Amino acid sequence: MLDRLTSLLPTRRWLVLTGAGMSTASGIPDYRDPDGTRRIQPMRIDEFRTSAEARRRYWARSYVGWQNLHRARPNPAHLAVTALQRAGLAGPVITQNVDGLHHAAGTTHITELHGSLSRVVCEACGEVTSRSALDRRMAAANPDFAGTGTQIRPDGDAVLSTLLVDSFRAPLCGCCSADRLRPDVVFFGDVVPRATVDHCFSLVEEAEGLLVLGSSLQVMSGLRFVRRAAKRGLPIVVITRGRTRADELVAVKWEAPLEQALPALAHRLAPDSAAAEARHGLVASL
């Protein structure tokens, strides 16, 4: 498979679509088992918007989970994408992840399809602040809170006991004092902004091939771009673990751990860039 992709990838410039499988080697779990079954039930947008208790539960869990997410560092798969991009083999990146690790790895031309946990927005007044600043405010408002999660989730929250959640003081907007703060991400049951979708479709129209990394494509937000690429007759390559919803559309599929497969591919195709990114990753981890 490595030989096959080494021959295929240099023939065109690839649009990259990434999913949660990119970040598992950074300590951030994905949502689904290899067979596509969801093992984590995330909070839905309608529950978050209509229930103050749900918002308190989310922010208590997020306060704990953010510590883990904030410590996460790009893994070799992220660095390999950067190496391929700098070698001219990979083009823009559409990521379904909200963890910011592509940015941390030095990848450019990134579209965050589902937003970013690094930003917080008030739905009452529109004020946008950094998640780090909000974390400091939550720490000041909850000086005795000592929650530790039993499970860290890919959307940055953690499983906490009801008792701990009930003791947590949820944050209010620093601008208008409303209890309407939310992470700047697309919740389950929410919709990706139309402008973002249109931009991603335009990237598919400009692409010469589509490289899907670490995504089961179980949700339409990512699957639609694969279907558009197939309609255009573009070759589609998938590297992930387990089945996807687009297996019948794929020209090449490699079931392998991304943190092993992508560096091997980058070292074959762009040895100088791969070596530079590997050094960057080593320095960043120190």
Coordinates of N, CA and C in Angstrom, one line a residue, residues 76-166:
P76 N 2.9 12.6 15.2 CA 3.5 12.4 13.9 C 2.6 12.5 12.7
A77 N 1.3 12.2 12.9 CA 0.4 12.3 11.7 C 0.2 13.7 11.4
H78 N 0.0 14.6 12.4 CA -0.2 16.0 12.1 C 1.1 16.6 11.4
L79 N 2.3 16.2 11.9 CA 3.5 16.7 11.4 C 3.7 16.2 9.9
A80 N 3.3 15.0 9.6 CA 3.4 14.5 8.3 C 2.6 15.2 7.3
V81 N 1.4 15.6 7.7 CA 0.5 16.4 6.8 C 1.2 17.8 6.5
T82 N 1.8 18.4 7.5 CA 2.6 19.6 7.3 C 3.7 19.4 6.3
A83 N 4.4 18.3 6.5 CA 5.5 18.0 5.6 C 5.0 17.8 4.1
L84 N 3.9 17.1 3.9 CA 3.4 16.8 2.6 C 2.9 18.2 2.0
Q85 N 2.3 19.0 2.8 CA 1.9 20.3 2.3 C 3.0 21.2 1.9
R86 N 4.1 21.2 2.7 CA 5.3 22.1 2.4 C 6.0 21.5 1.1
A87 N 5.8 20.2 0.9 CA 6.5 19.7 -0.3 C 5.6 19.8 -1.6
G88 N 4.4 20.4 -1.4 CA 3.5 20.7 -2.5 C 2.7 19.5 -2.9
L89 N 2.6 18.5 -2.1 CA 1.8 17.3 -2.4 C 0.4 17.4 -1.9
A90 N 0.3 18.1 -0.7 CA -1.0 18.3 -0.1 C -1.4 19.8 -0.2
G91 N -2.6 20.0 -0.5 CA -3.1 21.4 -0.6 C -3.8 21.9 0.7
P92 N -4.9 22.6 0.6 CA -5.7 23.0 1.8 C -6.2 21.8 2.6
V93 N -6.4 22.1 3.9 CA -6.9 21.1 4.8 C -8.3 21.5 5.3
I94 N -9.3 20.6 5.2 CA -10.5 20.8 5.8 C -10.5 19.8 7.0
T95 N -10.6 20.3 8.2 CA -10.6 19.4 9.4 C -12.0 19.5 10.1
Q96 N -12.4 18.3 10.5 CA -13.6 18.2 11.3 C -13.3 18.3 12.8
N97 N -12.0 18.4 13.1 CA -11.6 18.4 14.5 C -11.6 19.9 15.1
V98 N -11.8 20.0 16.4 CA -11.9 21.3 17.0 C -10.8 21.5 18.0
D99 N -9.7 20.7 17.9 CA -8.6 20.7 18.9 C -7.5 21.7 18.5
G100 N -7.4 22.2 17.3 CA -6.4 23.1 16.9 C -5.0 22.5 16.7
L101 N -4.9 21.2 16.6 CA -3.6 20.5 16.5 C -3.0 20.7 15.1
H102 N -3.8 20.8 14.1 CA -3.2 21.1 12.8 C -2.5 22.5 12.8
H103 N -3.1 23.4 13.4 CA -2.4 24.8 13.5 C -1.1 24.6 14.3
A104 N -1.2 23.9 15.4 CA 0.0 23.8 16.2 C 1.1 23.0 15.5
A105 N 0.8 22.2 14.5 CA 1.8 21.4 13.8 C 2.4 22.3 12.6
G106 N 1.8 23.5 12.4 CA 2.4 24.3 11.4 C 1.7 24.2 10.0
T107 N 0.6 23.4 10.0 CA -0.1 23.3 8.7 C -0.8 24.6 8.4
T108 N -0.9 25.0 7.1 CA -1.6 26.2 6.7 C -2.8 25.9 5.9
H109 N -3.5 27.0 5.5 CA -4.7 26.9 4.7 C -5.7 25.9 5.2
I110 N -6.0 26.1 6.5 CA -6.9 25.1 7.2 C -8.3 25.7 7.3
T111 N -9.3 25.0 7.0 CA -10.7 25.3 7.3 C -11.2 24.5 8.4
E112 N -11.6 25.1 9.5 CA -12.1 24.3 10.7 C -13.6 24.2 10.5
L113 N -14.0 23.0 9.9 CA -15.4 22.8 9.5 C -16.3 22.9 10.7
H114 N -15.9 22.4 11.9 CA -16.8 22.4 13.0 C -16.4 23.4 14.1
G115 N -15.5 24.4 13.7 CA -15.1 25.5 14.6 C -13.9 25.1 15.4
S116 N -13.7 25.8 16.6 CA -12.5 25.6 17.4 C -12.9 25.8 18.9
L117 N -12.4 24.9 19.7 CA -12.6 25.0 21.1 C -11.8 26.2 21.7
S118 N -10.9 26.7 21.0 CA -10.0 27.8 21.5 C -10.8 29.1 21.6
R119 N -12.0 29.2 21.0 CA -12.8 30.4 21.1 C -14.1 30.2 21.8
V120 N -14.6 31.2 22.4 CA -15.9 31.2 23.1 C -16.7 32.3 22.6
V121 N -18.0 32.1 22.3 CA -18.9 33.2 21.8 C -20.1 33.3 22.7
C122 N -20.6 34.5 22.9 CA -21.8 34.7 23.6 C -23.0 34.8 22.6
E123 N -23.9 34.0 22.8 CA -25.1 34.0 21.8 C -26.0 35.1 22.1
A124 N -25.9 35.8 23.2 CA -26.7 37.0 23.5 C -26.2 38.2 22.8
C125 N -24.9 38.5 23.0 CA -24.3 39.8 22.4 C -23.3 39.6 21.3
G126 N -22.9 38.4 21.1 CA -21.9 38.1 20.0 C -20.4 38.3 20.4
E127 N -20.2 38.6 21.7 CA -18.8 38.8 22.1 C -18.0 37.5 21.9
V128 N -16.8 37.6 21.4 CA -15.9 36.4 21.2 C -14.7 36.6 22.1
T129 N -14.4 35.6 22.9 CA -13.2 35.6 23.7 C -12.4 34.3 23.6
S130 N -11.3 34.3 24.2 CA -10.4 33.1 24.1 C -10.9 32.1 25.2
R131 N -10.7 30.8 24.9 CA -11.0 29.8 25.8 C -10.1 29.9 27.0
S132 N -8.8 30.3 26.8 CA -7.9 30.4 27.9 C -8.3 31.4 28.9
A133 N -8.8 32.6 28.4 CA -9.3 33.7 29.2 C -10.5 33.2 30.1
L134 N -11.4 32.5 29.4 CA -12.6 32.0 30.1 C -12.1 31.0 31.2
D135 N -11.1 30.2 30.9 CA -10.7 29.2 31.9 C -10.2 29.9 33.1
R136 N -9.5 31.0 33.0 CA -9.0 31.7 34.1 C -10.2 32.3 35.0
R137 N -11.2 32.8 34.3 CA -12.4 33.3 35.0 C -13.1 32.1 35.7
M138 N -13.2 31.0 35.1 CA -13.9 29.9 35.7 C -13.1 29.4 36.9
A139 N -11.8 29.4 36.8 CA -11.0 29.0 38.0 C -11.2 30.0 39.2
A140 N -11.3 31.3 38.9 CA -11.5 32.2 39.9 C -12.9 32.1 40.6
A141 N -13.9 31.7 39.8 CA -15.2 31.6 40.3 C -15.4 30.2 41.0
N142 N -14.5 29.3 40.8 CA -14.7 27.9 41.4 C -13.3 27.5 42.1
P143 N -12.9 28.3 43.1 CA -11.6 28.0 43.6 C -11.5 26.7 44.3
D144 N -12.6 26.1 44.8 CA -12.5 24.8 45.5 C -12.9 23.7 44.7
F145 N -13.1 23.9 43.4 CA -13.6 22.8 42.5 C -12.4 21.9 42.2
A146 N -12.5 20.6 42.4 CA -11.4 19.7 42.2 C -11.9 18.5 41.5
G147 N -12.6 18.7 40.4 CA -13.1 17.6 39.6 C -12.1 17.0 38.8
T148 N -12.1 15.7 38.7 CA -11.3 14.9 37.8 C -12.2 14.0 36.9
G149 N -12.1 14.1 35.6 CA -12.9 13.3 34.8 C -12.5 11.9 34.7
T150 N -13.5 11.0 34.5 CA -13.2 9.6 34.3 C -13.0 9.2 32.9
Q151 N -13.4 10.2 32.0 CA -13.3 9.9 30.5 C -13.2 11.3 29.8
I152 N -12.1 11.5 29.1 CA -11.9 12.7 28.3 C -12.5 12.5 26.9
R153 N -13.2 13.4 26.4 CA -13.9 13.3 25.2 C -13.3 14.2 24.1
P154 N -13.6 13.8 22.8 CA -13.0 14.6 21.7 C -13.5 16.0 21.6
D155 N -14.6 16.3 22.2 CA -15.1 17.7 22.1 C -14.6 18.5 23.3
G156 N -13.6 18.0 24.1 CA -13.0 18.7 25.1 C -13.6 18.7 26.5
D157 N -14.7 17.9 26.7 CA -15.3 17.8 28.0 C -14.9 16.4 28.6
A158 N -15.4 16.2 29.8 CA -15.1 15.0 30.6 C -16.3 14.5 31.3
V159 N -16.3 13.2 31.7 CA -17.4 12.7 32.5 C -17.2 13.0 33.9
L160 N -18.2 13.6 34.5 CA -18.1 14.0 36.0 C -19.3 13.5 36.7
S161 N -19.2 13.4 38.0 CA -20.3 13.0 38.8 C -21.3 14.1 38.9
T162 N -22.6 13.8 39.2 CA -23.6 14.8 39.3 C -23.3 15.7 40.5
L163 N -22.8 15.2 41.5 CA -22.4 16.0 42.7 C -21.4 17.1 42.3
L164 N -20.4 16.8 41.6 CA -19.4 17.8 41.2 C -20.0 18.8 40.2
V165 N -20.9 18.3 39.3 CA -21.5 19.3 38.4 C -22.4 20.3 39.2
D166 N -23.1 19.8 40.1 CA -24.0 20.7 40.9 C -23.3 21.7 41.7

